[in-house]
Short mmCIF file of C-alpha atoms and ligand atoms in Angstrom, two decimals:
data_model
loop_
_atom_site.label_atom_id
_atom_site.label_comp_id
_atom_site.label_asym_id
_atom_site.label_seq_id
_atom_site.Cartn_x
_atom_site.Cartn_y
_atom_site.Cartn_z
CA MET A 29 -29.78 11.01 -24.11
CA GLY A 30 -27.61 8.32 -25.86
CA TYR A 31 -24.73 9.60 -24.62
CA ILE A 32 -22.68 7.54 -22.45
CA GLU A 33 -19.50 8.49 -20.93
CA PRO A 34 -16.13 6.99 -20.96
CA ALA A 35 -14.92 3.71 -18.97
CA PRO A 36 -12.53 5.77 -17.29
CA ILE A 37 -8.58 4.05 -17.76
CA VAL A 38 -8.18 2.17 -14.79
CA ASP A 39 -4.93 1.52 -12.83
CA HIS A 40 -3.91 0.04 -11.06
CA GLU A 41 -3.21 2.74 -8.29
CA ASN A 42 -3.62 -0.50 -5.35
CA PRO A 43 0.09 -1.27 -4.46
CA PHE A 44 -0.59 -4.08 -3.03
CA GLU A 45 -2.27 -5.64 -6.79
CA SER A 46 0.53 -4.31 -8.56
CA MET A 47 2.52 -6.44 -6.85
CA MET A 48 0.08 -9.57 -6.91
CA SER A 49 0.05 -8.96 -11.00
CA ARG A 50 3.29 -9.58 -11.38
CA PHE A 51 4.16 -12.61 -8.48
CA LYS A 52 1.38 -14.62 -10.39
CA ILE A 53 3.36 -13.24 -14.05
CA ALA A 54 6.25 -14.03 -12.75
CA SER A 55 4.69 -17.70 -11.05
CA GLU A 56 3.30 -18.75 -14.10
CA ILE A 57 6.82 -18.62 -16.18
CA LEU A 58 8.20 -20.79 -13.22
CA GLY A 59 5.06 -22.91 -13.32
CA LEU A 60 4.94 -22.56 -9.42
CA ASP A 61 2.25 -25.04 -7.93
CA GLU A 62 -0.74 -23.92 -7.37
CA GLU A 63 -0.32 -24.70 -4.00
CA ILE A 64 3.10 -23.19 -3.19
CA TYR A 65 1.59 -19.65 -4.81
CA ASN A 66 -1.70 -19.64 -2.39
CA VAL A 67 1.13 -20.55 0.13
CA LEU A 68 3.04 -16.81 -1.01
CA LYS A 69 -0.22 -14.98 -2.21
CA SER A 70 -1.31 -13.85 1.37
CA PRO A 71 1.22 -13.26 4.07
CA ALA A 72 1.85 -14.56 6.77
CA LYS A 73 0.26 -12.28 9.63
CA GLN A 74 -1.06 -9.50 10.39
CA VAL A 75 -1.64 -7.51 13.70
CA ALA A 76 -3.43 -3.69 13.62
CA VAL A 77 -3.11 -1.78 16.53
CA SER A 78 -4.43 1.35 18.00
CA LEU A 79 -2.29 3.51 19.84
CA PRO A 80 -4.11 6.48 23.04
CA ILE A 81 -0.61 8.91 22.61
CA THR A 82 -0.84 12.42 24.62
CA MET A 83 0.32 14.62 22.83
CA ASP A 84 1.75 17.82 23.98
CA ASP A 85 -1.05 20.46 24.43
CA GLU A 86 -2.39 17.53 26.82
CA SER A 87 -5.38 15.76 25.00
CA ILE A 88 -5.68 12.00 24.30
CA ARG A 89 -5.08 11.23 20.05
CA VAL A 90 -6.06 7.28 18.75
CA PHE A 91 -3.60 6.57 15.69
CA GLU A 92 -3.71 3.54 14.03
CA GLY A 93 -0.46 1.37 13.79
CA PHE A 94 0.29 -2.16 11.11
CA ARG A 95 2.82 -4.68 11.26
CA VAL A 96 1.94 -7.47 8.47
CA ILE A 97 5.02 -9.94 8.43
CA HIS A 98 4.20 -11.48 4.62
CA SER A 99 6.69 -14.74 5.34
CA ASN A 100 9.59 -16.36 7.84
CA ILE A 101 9.64 -19.45 5.03
CA LEU A 102 13.96 -18.20 4.49
CA GLY A 103 14.42 -16.70 8.31
CA PRO A 104 12.63 -13.57 11.07
CA SER A 105 10.99 -11.75 8.69
CA LYS A 106 12.35 -8.02 8.33
CA GLY A 107 11.40 -4.92 7.20
CA GLY A 108 10.63 -1.25 8.35
CA ILE A 109 8.52 1.03 9.54
CA ARG A 110 6.43 4.13 8.01
CA TYR A 111 5.03 6.80 9.83
CA ASP A 112 2.47 8.31 6.81
CA PRO A 113 -0.87 9.32 6.68
CA ALA A 114 -1.22 6.97 3.88
CA VAL A 115 -0.41 4.09 5.95
CA ASN A 116 -2.86 1.86 4.96
CA ILE A 117 -3.35 -2.30 4.92
CA ASP A 118 -3.18 -2.76 1.11
CA GLU A 119 -0.12 -0.51 1.37
CA MET A 120 2.01 -2.64 4.45
CA LYS A 121 1.15 -5.90 2.49
CA ALA A 122 2.76 -5.51 -0.59
CA LEU A 123 5.40 -3.77 1.48
CA ALA A 124 5.35 -6.89 3.51
CA ALA A 125 6.44 -8.86 0.20
CA TRP A 126 8.14 -6.39 -1.80
CA MET A 127 10.17 -7.34 1.17
CA THR A 128 10.45 -11.29 1.25
CA TRP A 129 11.78 -11.31 -2.33
CA LYS A 130 14.53 -8.28 -1.73
CA CYS A 131 15.74 -10.23 1.09
CA ALA A 132 15.41 -13.56 -1.50
CA VAL A 133 16.62 -11.34 -3.88
CA VAL A 134 20.32 -10.61 -2.77
CA ASP A 135 20.37 -14.32 -1.17
CA ILE A 136 20.39 -13.27 2.23
CA PRO A 137 18.17 -15.15 5.41
CA TYR A 138 15.30 -13.08 5.64
CA GLY A 139 12.09 -13.01 5.85
CA GLY A 140 9.57 -9.90 4.97
CA ALA A 141 7.69 -7.90 7.05
CA LYS A 142 6.46 -4.36 7.03
CA GLY A 143 5.04 -1.50 9.33
CA GLY A 144 4.07 1.27 9.92
CA ILE A 145 1.81 3.88 11.28
CA ILE A 146 -1.44 6.68 10.47
CA CYS A 147 -0.10 10.10 11.00
CA ASN A 148 2.08 13.40 10.09
CA PRO A 149 5.77 13.12 11.97
CA ARG A 150 5.71 16.39 10.21
CA GLU A 151 3.24 18.20 12.38
CA MET A 152 4.14 16.24 15.34
CA SER A 153 7.07 16.79 18.42
CA SER A 154 10.15 15.48 19.36
CA GLY A 155 8.05 14.02 22.01
CA GLU A 156 5.10 12.77 20.56
CA ILE A 157 7.10 10.77 17.77
CA GLU A 158 8.76 9.03 20.75
CA ARG A 159 5.49 8.44 22.79
CA LEU A 160 3.95 7.30 19.68
CA THR A 161 6.86 4.94 19.39
CA ARG A 162 6.87 3.85 22.66
CA ALA A 163 3.78 2.83 22.82
CA TYR A 164 3.25 1.30 18.68
CA THR A 165 6.50 -1.58 20.05
CA MET A 166 4.62 -2.14 23.25
CA SER A 167 1.45 -2.92 20.91
CA MET A 168 4.27 -5.13 18.79
CA PHE A 169 6.12 -6.78 22.24
CA GLU A 170 5.03 -11.09 20.31
CA ILE A 171 5.43 -9.53 17.38
CA PHE A 172 9.25 -8.95 17.03
CA GLY A 173 12.02 -9.93 18.60
CA PRO A 174 16.39 -10.66 16.98
CA ASP A 175 15.08 -14.23 15.82
CA LYS A 176 11.24 -13.07 15.46
CA ASP A 177 11.01 -9.95 13.66
CA ILE A 178 13.76 -7.11 13.21
CA PRO A 179 11.91 -3.65 12.38
CA ALA A 180 14.14 -0.83 10.44
CA PRO A 181 13.49 2.87 9.13
CA ASP A 182 11.29 3.80 6.18
CA MET A 183 9.44 6.88 5.12
CA GLY A 184 9.35 9.24 8.06
CA THR A 185 11.75 7.22 11.11
CA GLY A 186 15.78 6.89 11.19
CA PRO A 187 18.23 5.99 13.55
CA ARG A 188 15.63 8.50 15.69
CA GLU A 189 12.63 5.74 16.23
CA MET A 190 14.76 2.97 15.99
CA ALA A 191 17.12 4.51 19.15
CA TRP A 192 13.23 4.03 21.16
CA LEU A 193 11.75 1.01 19.49
CA MET A 194 15.07 -0.54 20.63
CA ASP A 195 15.56 1.01 24.42
CA GLN A 196 11.90 0.67 24.86
CA TYR A 197 12.32 -3.83 23.14
CA SER A 198 15.45 -4.33 26.27
CA ARG A 199 13.27 -2.71 28.45
CA ALA A 200 10.59 -4.61 28.13
CA VAL A 201 12.88 -7.77 28.23
CA GLY A 202 14.94 -6.51 31.16
CA HIS A 203 18.38 -6.64 29.75
CA THR A 204 20.24 -4.50 26.63
CA THR A 205 18.91 -6.52 22.89
CA ILE A 206 20.35 -4.68 20.53
CA SER A 207 19.64 -7.24 17.75
CA VAL A 208 16.16 -6.61 17.86
CA VAL A 209 16.39 -3.38 15.20
CA THR A 210 18.44 -2.05 12.49
CA GLY A 211 19.34 1.44 11.05
CA LYS A 212 20.17 2.46 14.90
CA PRO A 213 22.70 5.80 15.23
CA LEU A 214 25.89 3.81 15.29
CA VAL A 215 26.61 4.66 19.10
CA LEU A 216 23.93 2.34 19.69
CA GLY A 217 24.73 -0.26 17.69
CA GLY A 218 24.14 0.92 14.47
CA SER A 219 26.54 -0.45 11.44
CA LEU A 220 29.10 2.13 9.23
CA GLY A 221 27.93 2.21 5.76
CA ARG A 222 23.73 1.63 5.88
CA THR A 223 22.71 4.98 6.67
CA GLU A 224 23.71 5.69 2.91
CA ALA A 225 23.45 1.73 2.45
CA THR A 226 20.19 2.21 -0.18
CA GLY A 227 21.16 5.06 -2.78
CA ARG A 228 25.17 2.59 -2.95
CA GLY A 229 23.04 0.00 -3.54
CA VAL A 230 21.28 2.11 -6.21
CA MET A 231 24.24 3.68 -7.51
CA VAL A 232 25.89 -0.30 -8.29
CA THR A 233 22.68 -1.37 -10.25
CA THR A 234 22.71 1.75 -11.77
CA LEU A 235 26.04 1.73 -13.16
CA ALA A 236 25.90 -2.82 -14.11
CA ALA A 237 23.62 -0.88 -15.91
CA MET A 238 24.81 1.68 -17.58
CA GLU A 239 27.80 -1.13 -18.81
CA LYS A 240 24.91 -3.60 -20.14
CA LEU A 241 23.13 -1.25 -21.58
CA ARG A 242 26.98 0.94 -22.64
CA ILE A 243 26.11 4.49 -21.56
CA ASN A 244 28.97 5.88 -20.37
CA PRO A 245 28.62 7.17 -16.83
CA TYR A 246 31.16 10.03 -17.90
CA GLY A 247 28.88 13.10 -19.16
CA ALA A 248 25.49 10.96 -18.31
CA THR A 249 22.76 12.70 -16.89
CA CYS A 250 20.11 11.36 -14.43
CA ALA A 251 17.04 12.81 -12.73
CA VAL A 252 15.94 12.24 -8.96
CA GLN A 253 13.17 12.53 -7.73
CA GLY A 254 13.19 12.31 -3.77
CA PHE A 255 15.98 13.00 -1.71
CA GLY A 256 14.96 12.13 1.11
CA ASN A 257 17.82 8.97 2.73
CA VAL A 258 17.64 7.28 -0.94
CA GLY A 259 17.50 10.15 -3.37
CA SER A 260 20.66 11.75 -1.79
CA PHE A 261 23.16 9.59 -2.29
CA ALA A 262 22.32 7.98 -5.15
CA ALA A 263 22.75 11.18 -6.27
CA LEU A 264 25.90 12.41 -4.74
CA LEU A 265 27.48 8.82 -5.71
CA LEU A 266 26.87 8.51 -9.11
CA GLU A 267 27.41 12.70 -9.53
CA GLU A 268 31.32 11.02 -7.96
CA ARG A 269 31.78 8.72 -10.45
CA GLY A 270 30.70 11.66 -13.18
CA VAL A 271 27.01 11.19 -13.36
CA LYS A 272 25.97 14.32 -14.23
CA ILE A 273 22.69 14.92 -11.91
CA ILE A 274 20.33 17.68 -13.78
CA ALA A 275 16.97 17.25 -10.98
CA ILE A 276 15.97 16.55 -8.10
CA SER A 277 13.08 16.83 -6.20
CA ASP A 278 11.81 16.79 -3.42
CA LEU A 279 7.68 18.14 -1.34
CA SER A 280 8.43 21.46 -2.63
CA GLY A 281 9.31 21.12 -6.38
CA ALA A 282 12.12 19.52 -8.30
CA TYR A 283 15.11 21.80 -9.33
CA TYR A 284 16.52 21.55 -12.43
CA ASN A 285 20.12 23.05 -14.15
CA LYS A 286 20.98 21.45 -17.58
CA ASP A 287 24.64 21.26 -16.73
CA GLY A 288 24.40 19.56 -13.50
CA LEU A 289 23.48 20.10 -9.61
CA ASP A 290 26.55 20.11 -7.41
CA ILE A 291 24.40 16.98 -5.29
CA GLU A 292 27.38 17.76 -2.01
CA LYS A 293 26.00 21.63 -2.35
CA VAL A 294 22.71 20.19 -2.07
CA ILE A 295 22.45 17.80 0.38
CA ALA A 296 24.62 21.57 2.96
CA TYR A 297 22.40 23.39 2.42
CA ARG A 298 18.82 20.71 2.70
CA ASP A 299 20.23 20.62 5.77
CA ALA A 300 20.93 23.91 7.32
CA ASN A 301 16.89 24.60 4.96
CA LYS A 302 14.93 22.99 8.10
CA GLY A 303 15.39 19.24 5.43
CA THR A 304 13.63 20.87 2.05
CA LEU A 305 15.02 22.06 -0.78
CA GLU A 306 12.59 25.22 -1.28
CA GLY A 307 14.60 28.25 -2.31
CA LEU A 308 17.88 26.28 -3.92
CA ALA A 309 20.36 28.68 -5.56
CA ASP A 310 21.25 27.51 -9.07
CA ALA A 311 18.70 25.59 -10.74
CA GLU A 312 15.26 26.26 -12.47
CA LYS A 313 12.04 25.28 -10.76
CA ILE A 314 9.99 23.27 -12.44
CA ALA A 315 7.07 21.70 -11.57
CA ARG A 316 7.51 18.06 -9.02
CA ASN A 317 6.21 16.08 -12.38
CA GLU A 318 8.05 17.60 -14.68
CA LEU A 319 11.08 16.16 -13.73
CA LEU A 320 9.63 11.77 -14.64
CA THR A 321 9.42 13.29 -18.06
CA LEU A 322 12.71 14.91 -18.47
CA GLU A 323 15.32 14.19 -21.34
CA ALA A 324 17.55 12.30 -19.20
CA ASP A 325 19.86 9.38 -20.04
CA VAL A 326 18.97 7.83 -15.71
CA LEU A 327 15.54 8.79 -14.39
CA ILE A 328 15.67 7.27 -10.19
CA PRO A 329 11.75 7.54 -8.92
CA ALA A 330 13.38 7.84 -4.93
CA ALA A 331 9.71 8.48 -3.18
CA THR A 332 7.03 6.99 -3.28
CA GLU A 333 5.17 4.33 -4.55
CA ASP A 334 2.10 4.79 -7.48
CA VAL A 335 4.38 8.03 -8.65
CA ILE A 336 4.68 5.67 -12.19
CA THR A 337 1.10 5.14 -14.49
CA VAL A 338 -0.63 4.82 -16.83
CA LYS A 339 -0.38 8.90 -16.88
CA ASN A 340 2.82 9.44 -17.74
CA ALA A 341 4.60 7.05 -18.75
CA ASP A 342 4.65 7.34 -22.60
CA LYS A 343 6.04 10.89 -21.57
CA ILE A 344 8.76 9.17 -19.99
CA LYS A 345 12.05 10.45 -22.73
CA ALA A 346 14.91 7.67 -19.96
CA LYS A 347 17.03 4.85 -21.16
CA LEU A 348 16.97 3.57 -17.83
CA ILE A 349 14.68 3.06 -15.29
CA VAL A 350 16.36 3.13 -11.55
CA GLU A 351 13.93 2.18 -8.74
CA GLY A 352 14.88 3.43 -5.02
CA ALA A 353 11.76 3.15 -4.21
CA ASN A 354 10.05 0.77 -3.76
CA GLY A 355 6.77 -0.03 -6.43
CA PRO A 356 6.63 3.56 -7.55
CA THR A 357 5.71 1.83 -10.79
CA SER A 358 2.67 0.49 -11.31
CA TYR A 359 1.57 -2.36 -13.02
CA LYS A 360 -0.07 -0.91 -15.85
CA ALA A 361 2.65 1.40 -16.54
CA ASP A 362 4.49 -2.24 -17.07
CA SER A 363 3.75 -2.57 -21.08
CA ILE A 364 4.19 1.13 -21.59
CA ILE A 365 7.33 1.24 -20.62
CA HIS A 366 8.84 -2.64 -21.74
CA ASP A 367 7.29 -1.43 -25.35
CA LYS A 368 9.60 1.62 -25.22
CA GLY A 369 12.19 -0.05 -24.78
CA ILE A 370 13.23 1.85 -21.53
CA VAL A 371 14.99 -0.50 -18.92
CA VAL A 372 13.70 -0.35 -15.67
CA ILE A 373 16.20 -2.06 -12.90
CA PRO A 374 12.99 -3.02 -10.04
CA ASP A 375 12.67 -1.86 -6.82
CA ILE A 376 12.76 -5.44 -5.49
CA LEU A 377 17.19 -5.84 -6.77
CA ALA A 378 17.88 -2.10 -7.09
CA ASN A 379 17.30 -1.27 -3.68
CA ALA A 380 18.45 -3.77 -1.59
CA GLY A 381 21.79 -1.91 -0.33
CA GLY A 382 19.51 -0.55 2.82
CA VAL A 383 18.32 -4.57 3.72
CA THR A 384 21.74 -5.69 3.48
CA VAL A 385 23.42 -3.14 4.98
CA SER A 386 20.91 -4.01 7.99
CA TYR A 387 21.63 -7.53 7.81
CA PHE A 388 25.28 -6.95 8.44
CA GLU A 389 24.75 -4.16 11.02
CA TRP A 390 22.21 -7.49 12.80
CA VAL A 391 25.59 -9.88 12.44
CA GLN A 392 27.70 -7.50 13.01
CA ASN A 393 25.05 -6.77 16.76
CA ARG A 394 25.10 -10.45 17.49
CA GLN A 395 29.06 -10.99 17.18
CA GLY A 396 29.41 -7.95 19.40
CA TYR A 397 32.06 -7.14 16.57
CA LYS A 398 32.46 -3.50 14.56
CA TRP A 399 33.48 -3.80 11.01
CA THR A 400 34.93 -1.08 9.57
CA ARG A 401 32.91 0.95 6.26
CA GLU A 402 35.63 -0.68 4.30
CA ARG A 403 34.48 -3.78 4.89
CA VAL A 404 30.37 -2.90 4.58
CA ASN A 405 30.79 -1.27 1.68
CA ARG A 406 32.71 -3.62 -0.05
CA ARG A 407 29.98 -6.89 0.86
CA SER A 408 27.52 -5.00 0.24
CA ASP A 409 28.87 -3.81 -3.34
CA ARG A 410 29.30 -7.81 -3.94
CA ILE A 411 26.53 -8.67 -3.15
CA MET A 412 24.70 -6.24 -5.09
CA LYS A 413 26.08 -6.92 -8.40
CA ASP A 414 25.93 -10.71 -7.87
CA ALA A 415 22.68 -10.21 -7.12
CA PHE A 416 22.28 -8.25 -10.54
CA GLU A 417 24.43 -10.68 -12.49
CA LYS A 418 22.02 -13.02 -11.27
CA VAL A 419 19.03 -11.21 -12.33
CA TYR A 420 20.41 -10.06 -15.72
CA GLU A 421 21.12 -13.58 -15.96
CA THR A 422 17.33 -14.33 -16.02
CA ALA A 423 16.16 -12.18 -17.85
CA VAL A 424 18.46 -13.75 -20.53
CA LYS A 425 17.10 -17.10 -20.06
CA TYR A 426 13.70 -16.67 -19.67
CA LYS A 427 13.60 -13.59 -22.34
CA VAL A 428 11.60 -11.52 -19.74
CA SER A 429 12.40 -8.06 -18.49
CA PHE A 430 14.07 -6.94 -15.52
CA ARG A 431 11.20 -7.19 -13.03
CA ILE A 432 9.88 -10.53 -13.49
CA ALA A 433 13.15 -11.73 -13.33
CA ALA A 434 13.89 -10.68 -10.05
CA TYR A 435 10.52 -11.78 -9.27
CA ILE A 436 11.10 -15.26 -10.43
CA VAL A 437 14.49 -15.03 -8.98
CA ALA A 438 12.87 -14.16 -5.54
CA ILE A 439 10.70 -16.71 -5.75
CA ASP A 440 11.71 -19.66 -7.29
CA LYS A 441 13.83 -19.32 -3.70
CA VAL A 442 10.94 -18.87 -1.26
CA ALA A 443 9.89 -21.76 -2.88
CA LYS A 444 12.06 -24.23 -2.45
CA THR A 445 12.72 -23.60 0.91
CA TYR A 446 9.36 -23.88 1.58
CA LYS A 447 9.81 -27.48 0.45
CA TYR A 448 12.23 -27.74 2.23
CA ARG A 449 11.13 -27.16 5.25
CA GLY A 450 7.65 -29.16 4.45
CA GLY A 451 4.56 -27.58 6.27
CA TYR A 452 0.91 -29.32 8.44
N1 LIG B 2 12.83 0.25 5.14
C1 LIG B 2 13.96 -0.86 4.00
C2 LIG B 2 13.60 -0.86 2.58
O1 LIG B 2 12.38 -0.69 1.75
C3 LIG B 2 14.92 -1.08 5.39
C4 LIG B 2 14.18 -2.20 5.38
C5 LIG B 2 15.16 -3.49 5.99
O2 LIG B 2 16.68 -2.16 6.43
O3 LIG B 2 14.87 -3.31 7.51
O4 LIG B 2 13.89 -2.01 2.30
#
């Protein structure tokens, strides 16, 4: 006897708690009224549905789907739909709130929402995914709408799913309604520049941060975790601006080359290789987690939540972390990283390029007009740079991290709007 097992280190692996902890700090600095804090701390609406689907083998499987609307104070709620086995209501609540803050940081007139279905699209046929998407759309028919709640792609979904969603919604209302969803294929009212928009915003904010830190992009080194829509375009666009991408990763592993990878070639390889980097040539295969702690100037986590935690934060060697994913850093890791002097450009700023171009898509759909790629890129770059400067100035003013500064900018805007709108 006498042996007491040491208490385990409890990290905030729950993304909703991670979001709330930062929200609380920013609210206190801002001196937010308690009433408004209470309004913003809980989601406005949470919907859970069960979706019975006939599978290809004629069995019936029941899937669980969610849509969480965190806020519609600034306008119709906006946010992606995630198809992933790890989807759960807490994650949806955090992601929905992050959408509220994200839209407010880049100053676009939307509230925040997020949806998801617990499923593994990698193991489903295209027909099964289509039936699931149509069933989900019908279950959420009362929620979605061009002036109410506008979905978009997220992990596990893309233009194909958005096209089915648009078609199903349009059938139900009786006329084609392209502005009900963004991230659609180009021929169906999608916007030029939407596919690469999140990665492009990551590139713009990375370069802006490098300038402040006096890191020359030419020859600077960068590791990118995740090679999906966000990571691959961020890597490609940064490489085009002289940054050496020394490591990338996907579910198959991480791939390292100290002289820099040729990202255009890597993308072509992935596309011809069923979407995976498995077997990539001209690179050394390393453990997936090793990528996060490599010697590199910049680290871009662009995969999923809670990958930088108390378990690895003290081993990170990058000078700058730019969060391409939503919530890649746990709350408890924040202070470890801060104490090491590492600058973090937070998710709600760094990856807001996607929703910004979603907004442009929605505007074009409502105008019945198509903008050129040049116009889309010019306007989104301007929005991202302005948002970066505003967050930077706020960080200097309050002597806080970029993350807390971004929350301050966002919460201040939503709270002021709420005061003007009033309530019952
Ligand atoms: N799912 C993306 C995000 O997390 C895009 C959302 C949107 O375009 O509405 O920002």
